Coordinates of N, CA and C in Angstrom, one line a residue:
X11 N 125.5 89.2 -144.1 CA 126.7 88.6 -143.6 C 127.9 89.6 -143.4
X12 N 128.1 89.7 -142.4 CA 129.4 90.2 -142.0 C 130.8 89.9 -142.9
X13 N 131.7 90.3 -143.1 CA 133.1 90.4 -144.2 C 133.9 91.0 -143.0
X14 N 134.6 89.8 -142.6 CA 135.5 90.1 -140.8 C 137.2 90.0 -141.9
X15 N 137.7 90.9 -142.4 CA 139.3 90.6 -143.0 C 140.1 90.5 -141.2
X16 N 141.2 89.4 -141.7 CA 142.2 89.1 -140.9 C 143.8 89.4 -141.1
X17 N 143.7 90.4 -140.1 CA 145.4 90.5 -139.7 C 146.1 89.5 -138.7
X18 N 146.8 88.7 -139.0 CA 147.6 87.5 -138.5 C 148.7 88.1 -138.0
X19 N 149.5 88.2 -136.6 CA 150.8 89.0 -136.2 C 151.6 88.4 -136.2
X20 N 152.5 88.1 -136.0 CA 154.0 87.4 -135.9 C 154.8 88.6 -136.0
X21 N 155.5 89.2 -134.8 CA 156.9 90.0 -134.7 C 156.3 91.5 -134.6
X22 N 155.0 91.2 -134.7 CA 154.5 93.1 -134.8 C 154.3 93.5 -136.6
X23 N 154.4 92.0 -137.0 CA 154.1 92.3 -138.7 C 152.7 91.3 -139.2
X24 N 152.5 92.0 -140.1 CA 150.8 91.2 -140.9 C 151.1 89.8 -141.3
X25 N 151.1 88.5 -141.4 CA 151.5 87.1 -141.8 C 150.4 86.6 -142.1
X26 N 150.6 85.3 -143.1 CA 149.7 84.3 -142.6 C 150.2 83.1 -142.8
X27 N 149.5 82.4 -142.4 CA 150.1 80.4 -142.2 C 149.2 79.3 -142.9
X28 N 149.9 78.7 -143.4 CA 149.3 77.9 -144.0 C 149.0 76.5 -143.0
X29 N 147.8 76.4 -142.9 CA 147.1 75.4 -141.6 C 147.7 75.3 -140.9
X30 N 148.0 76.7 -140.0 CA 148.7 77.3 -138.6 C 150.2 76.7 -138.3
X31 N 150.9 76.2 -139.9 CA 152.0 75.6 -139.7 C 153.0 77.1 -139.2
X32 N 153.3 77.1 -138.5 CA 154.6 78.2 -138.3 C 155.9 78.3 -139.2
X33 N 156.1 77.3 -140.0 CA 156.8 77.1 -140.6 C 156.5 77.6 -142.3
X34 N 155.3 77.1 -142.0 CA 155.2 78.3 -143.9 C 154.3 79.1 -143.5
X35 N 155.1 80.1 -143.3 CA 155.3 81.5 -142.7 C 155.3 82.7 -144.0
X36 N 154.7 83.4 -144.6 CA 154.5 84.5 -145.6 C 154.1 85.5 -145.0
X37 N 155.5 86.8 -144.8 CA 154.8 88.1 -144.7 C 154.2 88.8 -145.7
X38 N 153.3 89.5 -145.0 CA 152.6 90.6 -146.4 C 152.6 92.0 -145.8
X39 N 152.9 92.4 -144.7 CA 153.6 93.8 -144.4 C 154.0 93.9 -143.0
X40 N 154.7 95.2 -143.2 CA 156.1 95.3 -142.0 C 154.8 96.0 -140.7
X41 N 153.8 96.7 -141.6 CA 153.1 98.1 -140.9 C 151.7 97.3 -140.8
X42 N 151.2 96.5 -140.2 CA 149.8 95.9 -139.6 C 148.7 97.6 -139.9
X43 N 149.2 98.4 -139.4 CA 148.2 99.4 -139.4 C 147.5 100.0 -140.8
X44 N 148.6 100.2 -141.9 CA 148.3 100.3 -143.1 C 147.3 99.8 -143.9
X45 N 147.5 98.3 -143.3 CA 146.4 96.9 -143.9 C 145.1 97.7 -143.4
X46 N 145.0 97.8 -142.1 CA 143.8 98.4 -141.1 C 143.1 99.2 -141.7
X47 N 143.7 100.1 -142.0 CA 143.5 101.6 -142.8 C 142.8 101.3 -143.7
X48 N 143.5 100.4 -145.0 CA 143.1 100.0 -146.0 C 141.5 99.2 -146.0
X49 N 141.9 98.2 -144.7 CA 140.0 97.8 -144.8 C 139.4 98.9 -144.7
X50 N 139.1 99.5 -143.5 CA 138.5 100.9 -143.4 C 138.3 101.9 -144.3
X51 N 138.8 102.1 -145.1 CA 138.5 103.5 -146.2 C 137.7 102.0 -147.4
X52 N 137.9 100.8 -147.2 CA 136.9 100.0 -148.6 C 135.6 100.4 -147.9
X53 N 135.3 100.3 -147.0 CA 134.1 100.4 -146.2 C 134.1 99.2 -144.8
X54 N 135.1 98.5 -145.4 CA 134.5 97.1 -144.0 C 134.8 98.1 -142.6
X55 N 134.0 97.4 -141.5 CA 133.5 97.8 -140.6 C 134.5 97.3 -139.1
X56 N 134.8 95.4 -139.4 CA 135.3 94.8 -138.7 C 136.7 94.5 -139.1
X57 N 137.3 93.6 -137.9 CA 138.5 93.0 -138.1 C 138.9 92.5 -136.7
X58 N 139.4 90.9 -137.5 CA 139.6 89.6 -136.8 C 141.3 89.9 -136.4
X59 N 141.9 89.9 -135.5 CA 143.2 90.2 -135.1 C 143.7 89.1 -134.4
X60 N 144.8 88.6 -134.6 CA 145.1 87.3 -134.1 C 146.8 87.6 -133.8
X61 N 146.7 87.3 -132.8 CA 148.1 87.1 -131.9 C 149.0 85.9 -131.7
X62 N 149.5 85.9 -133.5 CA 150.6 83.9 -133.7 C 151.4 83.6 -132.2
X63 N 152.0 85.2 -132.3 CA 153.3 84.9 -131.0 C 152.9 84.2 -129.8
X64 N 151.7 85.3 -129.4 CA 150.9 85.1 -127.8 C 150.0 83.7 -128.1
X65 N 149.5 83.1 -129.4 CA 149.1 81.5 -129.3 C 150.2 81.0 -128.8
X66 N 151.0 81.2 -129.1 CA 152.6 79.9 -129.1 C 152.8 80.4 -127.7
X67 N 153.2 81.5 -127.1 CA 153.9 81.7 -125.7 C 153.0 81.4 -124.9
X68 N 151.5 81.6 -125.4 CA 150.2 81.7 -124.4 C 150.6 83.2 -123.3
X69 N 150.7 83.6 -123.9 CA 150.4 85.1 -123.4 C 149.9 86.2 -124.4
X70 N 149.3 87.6 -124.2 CA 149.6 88.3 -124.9 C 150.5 88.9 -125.4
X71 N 151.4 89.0 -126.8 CA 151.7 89.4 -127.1 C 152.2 91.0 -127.6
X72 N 151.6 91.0 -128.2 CA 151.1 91.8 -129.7 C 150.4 92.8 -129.6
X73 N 149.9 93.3 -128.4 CA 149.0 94.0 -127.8 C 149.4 95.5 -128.4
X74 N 150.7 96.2 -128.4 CA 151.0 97.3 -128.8 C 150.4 97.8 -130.2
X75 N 150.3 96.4 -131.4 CA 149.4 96.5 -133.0 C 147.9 96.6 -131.9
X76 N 147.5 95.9 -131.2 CA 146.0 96.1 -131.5 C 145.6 97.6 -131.0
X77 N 146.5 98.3 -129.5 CA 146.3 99.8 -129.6 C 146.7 100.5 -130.6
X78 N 147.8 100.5 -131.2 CA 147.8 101.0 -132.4 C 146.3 101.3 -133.9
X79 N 146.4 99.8 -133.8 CA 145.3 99.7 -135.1 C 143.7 100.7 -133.9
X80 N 143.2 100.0 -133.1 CA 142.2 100.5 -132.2 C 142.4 101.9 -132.2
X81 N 143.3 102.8 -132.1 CA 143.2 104.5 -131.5 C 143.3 104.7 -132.7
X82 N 143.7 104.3 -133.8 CA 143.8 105.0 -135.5 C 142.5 104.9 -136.5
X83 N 141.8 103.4 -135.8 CA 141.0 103.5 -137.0 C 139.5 103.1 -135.7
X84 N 138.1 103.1 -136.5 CA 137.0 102.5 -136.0 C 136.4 101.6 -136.0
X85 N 137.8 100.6 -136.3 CA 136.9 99.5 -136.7 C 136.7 98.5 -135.7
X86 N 135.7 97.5 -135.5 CA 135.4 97.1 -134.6 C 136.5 95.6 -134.1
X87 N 137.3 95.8 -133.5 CA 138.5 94.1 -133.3 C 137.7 93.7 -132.6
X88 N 137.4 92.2 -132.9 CA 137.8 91.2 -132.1 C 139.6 90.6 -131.9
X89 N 140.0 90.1 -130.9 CA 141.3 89.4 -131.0 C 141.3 88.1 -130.1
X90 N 142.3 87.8 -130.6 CA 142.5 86.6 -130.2 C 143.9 85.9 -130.5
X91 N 144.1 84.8 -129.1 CA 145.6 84.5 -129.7 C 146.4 84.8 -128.2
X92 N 146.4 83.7 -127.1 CA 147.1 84.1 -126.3 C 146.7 84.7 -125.2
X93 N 145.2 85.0 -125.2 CA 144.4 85.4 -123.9 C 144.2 84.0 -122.9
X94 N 145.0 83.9 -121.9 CA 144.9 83.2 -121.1 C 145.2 83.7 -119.6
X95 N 145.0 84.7 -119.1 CA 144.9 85.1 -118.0 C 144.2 86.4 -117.8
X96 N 143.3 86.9 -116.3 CA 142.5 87.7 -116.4 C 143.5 89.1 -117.0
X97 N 145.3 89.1 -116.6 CA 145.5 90.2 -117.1 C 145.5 90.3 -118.8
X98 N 145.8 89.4 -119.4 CA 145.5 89.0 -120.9 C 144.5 89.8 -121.3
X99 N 143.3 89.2 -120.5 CA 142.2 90.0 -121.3 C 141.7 91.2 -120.7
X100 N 142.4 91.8 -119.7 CA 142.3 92.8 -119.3 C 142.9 94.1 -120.5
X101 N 144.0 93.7 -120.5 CA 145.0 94.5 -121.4 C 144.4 94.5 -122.8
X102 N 143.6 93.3 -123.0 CA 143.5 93.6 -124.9 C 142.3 94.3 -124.6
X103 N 141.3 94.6 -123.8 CA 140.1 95.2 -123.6 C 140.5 96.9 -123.5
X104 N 141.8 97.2 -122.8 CA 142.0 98.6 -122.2 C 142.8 98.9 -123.5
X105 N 143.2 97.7 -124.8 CA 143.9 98.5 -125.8 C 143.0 98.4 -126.7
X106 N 141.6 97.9 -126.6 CA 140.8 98.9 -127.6 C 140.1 97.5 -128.5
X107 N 140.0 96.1 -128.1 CA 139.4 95.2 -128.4 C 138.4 95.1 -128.2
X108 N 137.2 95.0 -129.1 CA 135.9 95.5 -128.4 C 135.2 93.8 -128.2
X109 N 136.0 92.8 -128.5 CA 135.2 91.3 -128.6 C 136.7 90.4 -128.2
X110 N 136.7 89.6 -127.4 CA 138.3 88.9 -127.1 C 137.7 87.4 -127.8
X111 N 138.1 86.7 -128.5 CA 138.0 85.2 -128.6 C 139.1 84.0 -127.8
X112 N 138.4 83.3 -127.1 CA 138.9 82.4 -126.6 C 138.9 81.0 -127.0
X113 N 139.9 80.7 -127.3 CA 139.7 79.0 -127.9 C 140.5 78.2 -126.9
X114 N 142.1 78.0 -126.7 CA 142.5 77.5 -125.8 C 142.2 77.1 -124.1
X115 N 142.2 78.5 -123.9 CA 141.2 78.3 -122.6 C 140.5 77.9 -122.3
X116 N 139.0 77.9 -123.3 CA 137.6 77.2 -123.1 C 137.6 75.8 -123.3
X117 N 139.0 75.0 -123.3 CA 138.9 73.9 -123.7 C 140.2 73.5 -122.3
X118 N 140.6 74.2 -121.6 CA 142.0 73.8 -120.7 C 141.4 74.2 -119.3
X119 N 140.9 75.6 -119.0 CA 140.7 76.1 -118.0 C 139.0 76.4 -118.1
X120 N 138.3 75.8 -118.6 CA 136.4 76.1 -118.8 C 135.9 77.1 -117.9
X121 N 136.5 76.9 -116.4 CA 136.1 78.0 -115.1 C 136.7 79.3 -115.5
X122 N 137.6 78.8 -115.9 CA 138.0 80.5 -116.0 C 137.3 81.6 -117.6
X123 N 137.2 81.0 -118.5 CA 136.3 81.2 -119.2 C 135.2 81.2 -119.3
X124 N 133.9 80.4 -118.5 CA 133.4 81.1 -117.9 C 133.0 82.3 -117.2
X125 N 133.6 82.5 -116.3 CA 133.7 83.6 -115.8 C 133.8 84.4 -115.9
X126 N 134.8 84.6 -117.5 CA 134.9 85.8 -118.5 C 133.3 86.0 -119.1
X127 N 132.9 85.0 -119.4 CA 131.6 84.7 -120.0 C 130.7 85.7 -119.3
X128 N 130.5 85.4 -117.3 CA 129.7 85.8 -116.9 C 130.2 87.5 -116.3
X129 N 131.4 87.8 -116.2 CA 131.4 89.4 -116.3 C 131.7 90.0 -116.8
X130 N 131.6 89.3 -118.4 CA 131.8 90.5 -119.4 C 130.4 90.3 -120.6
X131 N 130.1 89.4 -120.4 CA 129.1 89.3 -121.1 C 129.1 88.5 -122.6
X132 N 127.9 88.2 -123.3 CA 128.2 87.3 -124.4 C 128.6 87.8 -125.8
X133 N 128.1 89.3 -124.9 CA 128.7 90.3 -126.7 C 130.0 90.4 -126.3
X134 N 130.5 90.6 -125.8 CA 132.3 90.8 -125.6 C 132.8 89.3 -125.8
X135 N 132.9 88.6 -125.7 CA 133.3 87.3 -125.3 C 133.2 86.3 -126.5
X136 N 133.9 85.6 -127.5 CA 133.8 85.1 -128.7 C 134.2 83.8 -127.9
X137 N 133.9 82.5 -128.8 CA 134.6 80.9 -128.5 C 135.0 80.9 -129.7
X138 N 136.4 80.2 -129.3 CA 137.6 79.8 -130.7 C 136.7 78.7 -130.5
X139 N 136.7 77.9 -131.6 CA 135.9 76.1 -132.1 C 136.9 76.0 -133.5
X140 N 138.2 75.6 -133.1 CA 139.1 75.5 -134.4 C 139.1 73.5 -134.5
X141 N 139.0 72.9 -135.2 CA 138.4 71.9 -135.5 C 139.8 71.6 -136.2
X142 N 139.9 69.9 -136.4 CA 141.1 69.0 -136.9 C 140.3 67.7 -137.0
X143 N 139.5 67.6 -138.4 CA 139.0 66.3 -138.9 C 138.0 66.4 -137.2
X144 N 137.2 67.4 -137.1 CA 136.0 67.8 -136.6 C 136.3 67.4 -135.1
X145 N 137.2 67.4 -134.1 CA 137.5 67.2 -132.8 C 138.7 68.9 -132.9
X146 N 138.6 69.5 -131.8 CA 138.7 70.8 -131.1 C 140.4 70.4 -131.4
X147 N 141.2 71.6 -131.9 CA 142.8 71.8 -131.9 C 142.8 73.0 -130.9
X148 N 143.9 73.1 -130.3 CA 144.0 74.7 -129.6 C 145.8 74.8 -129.7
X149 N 146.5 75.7 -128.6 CA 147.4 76.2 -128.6 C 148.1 76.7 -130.2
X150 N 147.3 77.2 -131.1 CA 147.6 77.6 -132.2 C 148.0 76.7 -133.0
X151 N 146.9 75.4 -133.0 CA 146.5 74.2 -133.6 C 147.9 73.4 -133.6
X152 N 148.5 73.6 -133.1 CA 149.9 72.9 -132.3 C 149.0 71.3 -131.5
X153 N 148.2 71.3 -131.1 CA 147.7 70.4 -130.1 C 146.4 69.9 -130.5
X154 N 145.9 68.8 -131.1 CA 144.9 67.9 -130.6 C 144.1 67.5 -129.7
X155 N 142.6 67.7 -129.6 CA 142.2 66.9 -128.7 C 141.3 66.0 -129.1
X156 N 140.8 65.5 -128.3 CA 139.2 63.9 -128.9 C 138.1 65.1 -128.1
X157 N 138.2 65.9 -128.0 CA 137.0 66.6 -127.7 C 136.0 66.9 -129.3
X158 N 134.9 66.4 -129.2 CA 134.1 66.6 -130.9 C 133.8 67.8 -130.4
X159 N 133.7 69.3 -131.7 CA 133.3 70.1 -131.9 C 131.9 70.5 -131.9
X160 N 131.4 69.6 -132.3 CA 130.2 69.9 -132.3 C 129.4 69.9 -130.4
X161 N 129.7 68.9 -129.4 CA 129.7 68.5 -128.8 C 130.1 69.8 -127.5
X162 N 131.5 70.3 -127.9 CA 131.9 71.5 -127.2 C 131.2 72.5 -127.4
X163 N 130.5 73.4 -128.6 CA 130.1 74.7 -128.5 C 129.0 74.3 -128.5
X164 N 127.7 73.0 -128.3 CA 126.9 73.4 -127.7 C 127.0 73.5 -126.3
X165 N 128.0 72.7 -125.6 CA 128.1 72.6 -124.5 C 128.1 74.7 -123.6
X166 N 128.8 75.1 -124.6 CA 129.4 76.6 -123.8 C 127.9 77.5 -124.4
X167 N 127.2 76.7 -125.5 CA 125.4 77.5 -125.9 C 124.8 77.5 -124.8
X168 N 125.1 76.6 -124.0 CA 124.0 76.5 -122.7 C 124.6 77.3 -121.5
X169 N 125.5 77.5 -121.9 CA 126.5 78.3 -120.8 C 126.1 79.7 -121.2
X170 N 125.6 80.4 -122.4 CA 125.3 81.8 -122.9 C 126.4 81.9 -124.1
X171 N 127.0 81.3 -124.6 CA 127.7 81.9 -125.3 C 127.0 82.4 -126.9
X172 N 127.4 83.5 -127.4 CA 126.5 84.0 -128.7 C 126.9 83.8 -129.8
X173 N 128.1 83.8 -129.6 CA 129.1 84.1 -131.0 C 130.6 83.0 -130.9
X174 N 130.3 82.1 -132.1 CA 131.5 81.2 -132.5 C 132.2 81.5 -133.7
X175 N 133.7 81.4 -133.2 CA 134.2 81.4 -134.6 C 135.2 80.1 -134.8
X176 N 134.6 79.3 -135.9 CA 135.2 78.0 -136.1 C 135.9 77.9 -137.3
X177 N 137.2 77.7 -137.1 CA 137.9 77.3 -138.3 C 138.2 75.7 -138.7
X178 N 138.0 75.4 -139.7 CA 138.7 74.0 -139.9 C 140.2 74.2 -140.6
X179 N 141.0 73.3 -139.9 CA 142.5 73.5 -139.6 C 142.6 72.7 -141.4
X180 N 142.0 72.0 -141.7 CA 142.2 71.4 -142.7 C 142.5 72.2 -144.3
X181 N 141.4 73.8 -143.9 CA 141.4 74.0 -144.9 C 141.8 75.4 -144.7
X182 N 142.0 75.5 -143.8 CA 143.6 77.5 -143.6 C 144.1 77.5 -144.5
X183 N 144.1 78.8 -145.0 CA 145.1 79.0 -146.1 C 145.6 78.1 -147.3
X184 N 144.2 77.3 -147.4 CA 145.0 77.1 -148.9 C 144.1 77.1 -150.0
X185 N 143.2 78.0 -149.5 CA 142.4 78.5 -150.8 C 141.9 77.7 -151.5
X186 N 141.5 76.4 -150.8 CA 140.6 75.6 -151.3 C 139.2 75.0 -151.0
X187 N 138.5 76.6 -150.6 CA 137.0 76.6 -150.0 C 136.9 76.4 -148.5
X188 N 135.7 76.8 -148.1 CA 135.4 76.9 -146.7 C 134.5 75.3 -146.3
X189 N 134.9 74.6 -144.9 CA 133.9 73.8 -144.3 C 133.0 74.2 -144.4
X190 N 131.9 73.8 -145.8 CA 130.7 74.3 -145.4 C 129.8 72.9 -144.5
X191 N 130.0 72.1 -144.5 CA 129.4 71.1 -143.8 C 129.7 71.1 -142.8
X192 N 130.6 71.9 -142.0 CA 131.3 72.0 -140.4 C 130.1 73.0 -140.1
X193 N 130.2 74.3 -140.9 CA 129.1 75.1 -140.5 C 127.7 74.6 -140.5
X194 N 127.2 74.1 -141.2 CA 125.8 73.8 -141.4 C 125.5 72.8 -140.6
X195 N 126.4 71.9 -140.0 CA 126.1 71.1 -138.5 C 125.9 72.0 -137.7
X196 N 127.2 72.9 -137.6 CA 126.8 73.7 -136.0 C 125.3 74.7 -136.3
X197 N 125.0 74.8 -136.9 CA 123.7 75.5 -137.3 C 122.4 74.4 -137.1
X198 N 122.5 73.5 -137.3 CA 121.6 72.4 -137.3 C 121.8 72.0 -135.5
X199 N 122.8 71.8 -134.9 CA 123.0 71.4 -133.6 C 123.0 72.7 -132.6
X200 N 122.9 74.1 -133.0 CA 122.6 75.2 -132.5 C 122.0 76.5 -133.0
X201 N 120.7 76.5 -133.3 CA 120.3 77.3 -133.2 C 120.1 78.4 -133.3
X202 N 119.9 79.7 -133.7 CA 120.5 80.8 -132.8 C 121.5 81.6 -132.7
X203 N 122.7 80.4 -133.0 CA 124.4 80.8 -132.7 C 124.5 82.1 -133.8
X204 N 125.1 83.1 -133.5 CA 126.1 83.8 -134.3 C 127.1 83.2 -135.2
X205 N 127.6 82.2 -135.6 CA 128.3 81.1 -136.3 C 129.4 82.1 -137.3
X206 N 130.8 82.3 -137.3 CA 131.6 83.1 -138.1 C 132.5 81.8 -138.6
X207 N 132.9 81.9 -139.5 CA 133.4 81.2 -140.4 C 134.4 81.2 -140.8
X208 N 135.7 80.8 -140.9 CA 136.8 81.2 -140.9 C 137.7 80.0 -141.8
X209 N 138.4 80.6 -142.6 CA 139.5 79.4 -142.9 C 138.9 78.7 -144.5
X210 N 139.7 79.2 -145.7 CA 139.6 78.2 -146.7 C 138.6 79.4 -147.8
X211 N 138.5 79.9 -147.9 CA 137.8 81.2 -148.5 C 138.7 81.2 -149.5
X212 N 138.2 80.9 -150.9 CA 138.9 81.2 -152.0 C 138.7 82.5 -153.1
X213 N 137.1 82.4 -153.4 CA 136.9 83.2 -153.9 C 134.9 84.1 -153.8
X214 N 134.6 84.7 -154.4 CA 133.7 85.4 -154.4 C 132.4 84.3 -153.8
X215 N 132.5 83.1 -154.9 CA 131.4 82.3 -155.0 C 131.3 81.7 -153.6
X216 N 132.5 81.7 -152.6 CA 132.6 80.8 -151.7 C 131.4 81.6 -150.6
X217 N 131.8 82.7 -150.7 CA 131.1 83.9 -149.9 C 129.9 83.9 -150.2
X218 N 129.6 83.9 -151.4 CA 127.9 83.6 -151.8 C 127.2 83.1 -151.5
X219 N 128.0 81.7 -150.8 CA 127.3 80.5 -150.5 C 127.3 80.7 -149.1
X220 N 128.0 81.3 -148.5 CA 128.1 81.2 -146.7 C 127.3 82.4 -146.7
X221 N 127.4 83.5 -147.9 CA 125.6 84.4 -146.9 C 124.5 83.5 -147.4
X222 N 124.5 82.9 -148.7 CA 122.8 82.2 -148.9 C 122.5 81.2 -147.5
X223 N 123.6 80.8 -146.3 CA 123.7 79.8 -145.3 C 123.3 80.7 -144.3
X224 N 123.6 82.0 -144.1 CA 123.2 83.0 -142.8 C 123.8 83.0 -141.9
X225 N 125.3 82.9 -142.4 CA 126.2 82.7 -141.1 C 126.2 84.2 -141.0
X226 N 126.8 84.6 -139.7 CA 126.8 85.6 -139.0 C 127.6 86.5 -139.5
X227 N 128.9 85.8 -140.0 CA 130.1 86.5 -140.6 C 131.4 85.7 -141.2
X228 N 132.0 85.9 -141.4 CA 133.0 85.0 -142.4 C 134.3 85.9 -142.6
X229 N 135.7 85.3 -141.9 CA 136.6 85.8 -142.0 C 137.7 85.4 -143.0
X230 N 138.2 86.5 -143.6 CA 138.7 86.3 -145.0 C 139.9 87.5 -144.8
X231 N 140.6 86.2 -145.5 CA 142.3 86.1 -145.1 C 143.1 86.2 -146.5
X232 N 144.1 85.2 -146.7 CA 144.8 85.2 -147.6 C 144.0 85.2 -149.0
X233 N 142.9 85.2 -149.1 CA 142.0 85.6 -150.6 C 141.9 87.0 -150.7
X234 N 142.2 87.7 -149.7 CA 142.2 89.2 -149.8 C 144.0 89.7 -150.3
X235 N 144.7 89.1 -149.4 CA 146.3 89.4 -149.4 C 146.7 88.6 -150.8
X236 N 146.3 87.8 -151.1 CA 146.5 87.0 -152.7 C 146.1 87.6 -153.9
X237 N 145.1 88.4 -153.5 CA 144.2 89.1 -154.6 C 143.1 88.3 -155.3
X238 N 142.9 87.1 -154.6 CA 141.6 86.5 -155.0 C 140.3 86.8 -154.9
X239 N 140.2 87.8 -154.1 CA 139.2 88.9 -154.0 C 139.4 90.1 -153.5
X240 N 138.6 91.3 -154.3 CA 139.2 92.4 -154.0 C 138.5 93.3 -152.7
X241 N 139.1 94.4 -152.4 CA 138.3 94.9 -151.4 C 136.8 95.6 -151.7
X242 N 137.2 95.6 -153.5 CA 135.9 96.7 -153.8 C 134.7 95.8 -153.8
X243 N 135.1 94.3 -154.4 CA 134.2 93.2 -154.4 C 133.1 93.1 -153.3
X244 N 134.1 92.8 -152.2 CA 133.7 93.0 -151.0 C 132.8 93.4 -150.6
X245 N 132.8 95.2 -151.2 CA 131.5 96.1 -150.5 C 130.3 95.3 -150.9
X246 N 129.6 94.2 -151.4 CA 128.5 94.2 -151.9 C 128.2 93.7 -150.7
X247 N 128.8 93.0 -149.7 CA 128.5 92.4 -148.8 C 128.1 93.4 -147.5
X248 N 128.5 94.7 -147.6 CA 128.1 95.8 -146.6 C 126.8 96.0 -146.4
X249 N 126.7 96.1 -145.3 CA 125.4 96.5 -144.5 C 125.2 97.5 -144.8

């Protein structure tokens, strides 16, 4: 299992939110790149990069941290957060994002997402499936839909997509364990999927359980910035 740590932006600084409230708002540094650094010399490989501002404005933001973090370190970004136009994902690709995730889009504009799908391919191309009591939230979970979850990413399986990353909005940030029954549907109703996991990671045991499940990877946030788990911990999980 993959170990994806998350840098959350707001202002060009590292944050995180507690169930994407904007309002309980906690910085944990001024320098996003330092954090970067810091995964990189534990050993991790990856990093989940998310653009608060560019969800809310629906644009990219933030783009200046992801060339920054990209030209400094090797680690592999996905981002996300605000990609809603071909220049969007144009720009986070030419600043060094090697995977873009789309959640808003694939649920507002489906053509247009697709079509990211079909000229960039399914390894570049991630689906947000951020979930609220198991029907699809987007615009930086600001917005509800009746669309079921489960129901959407097989819909985009058949479309080619490889790799999902689903968070349940219920349990962000508050360190009180991960959906594991959100995951182990979409595994039972897909197959195959790459399935990443995100949101509610408290501690070591939680991770033990989502590799004994075979998710693909599992992004871990404020358990890292809290000190509920450490970076050295971590390595056990390295490839």
């Amino acid at each position: 299992m993959h170990i994806i740590p998350a840098i959350d932006l707001i202002e060009g600084k590292a944050v995180r939110l507690t169930q994407g409230d904007y309002s309980q708002k906690k910085e944990y540094n001024a320098r996003p790149l330092e954090v970067a650094q810091q995964f990189e010399d534990a050993g991790l490989t990856r990093l989940h990069l998310v653009d608060l501002d560019g969800a809310k404005e629906k644009r990219v933001v933030n783009w200046k941290v992801l060339e920054l973090i990209a030209s400094k370190t090797r680690l592999h970004i996905d981002f996300g957060g605000g990609v809603q136009s071909d220049d969007d994902l144009r720009i986070v690709f030419e600043c060094g994002a090697k995977q873009v995730t789309g959640g808003s889009i694939a649920v507002k504009k489906p053509d247009v997402f697709e079509r990211w799908l079909s000229q960039h391919g399914p390894e570049k191309i991630i689906l947000g499936a951020d979930a609220k009591n198991e029907k699809i939230a987007v615009s930086g979970w600001e917005e509800s839909t009746e669309v079921w979850v489960y129901d959407f990413v097989a819909g985009y399986v058949e479309k080619g997509i490889r790799y999902v990353i689903s968070t349940d909005v219920a349990k962000d940030g508050l360190l009180q364990g991960p959906s594991f029954e959100l995951y182990r549907n979409l595994q039972e109703q897909c197959p195959g999927l790459n399935i990443i996991a995100s949101g509610g990671v408290s501690n070591m045991q939680d991770l033990e359980v989502l590799a004994d499940m075979n998710v693909f990877g599992t992004i871990v946030g404020k358990a890292i910035y809290e000190g509920r788990v450490t970076l050295k911990e971590l390595s056990k999980f390295l490839k």
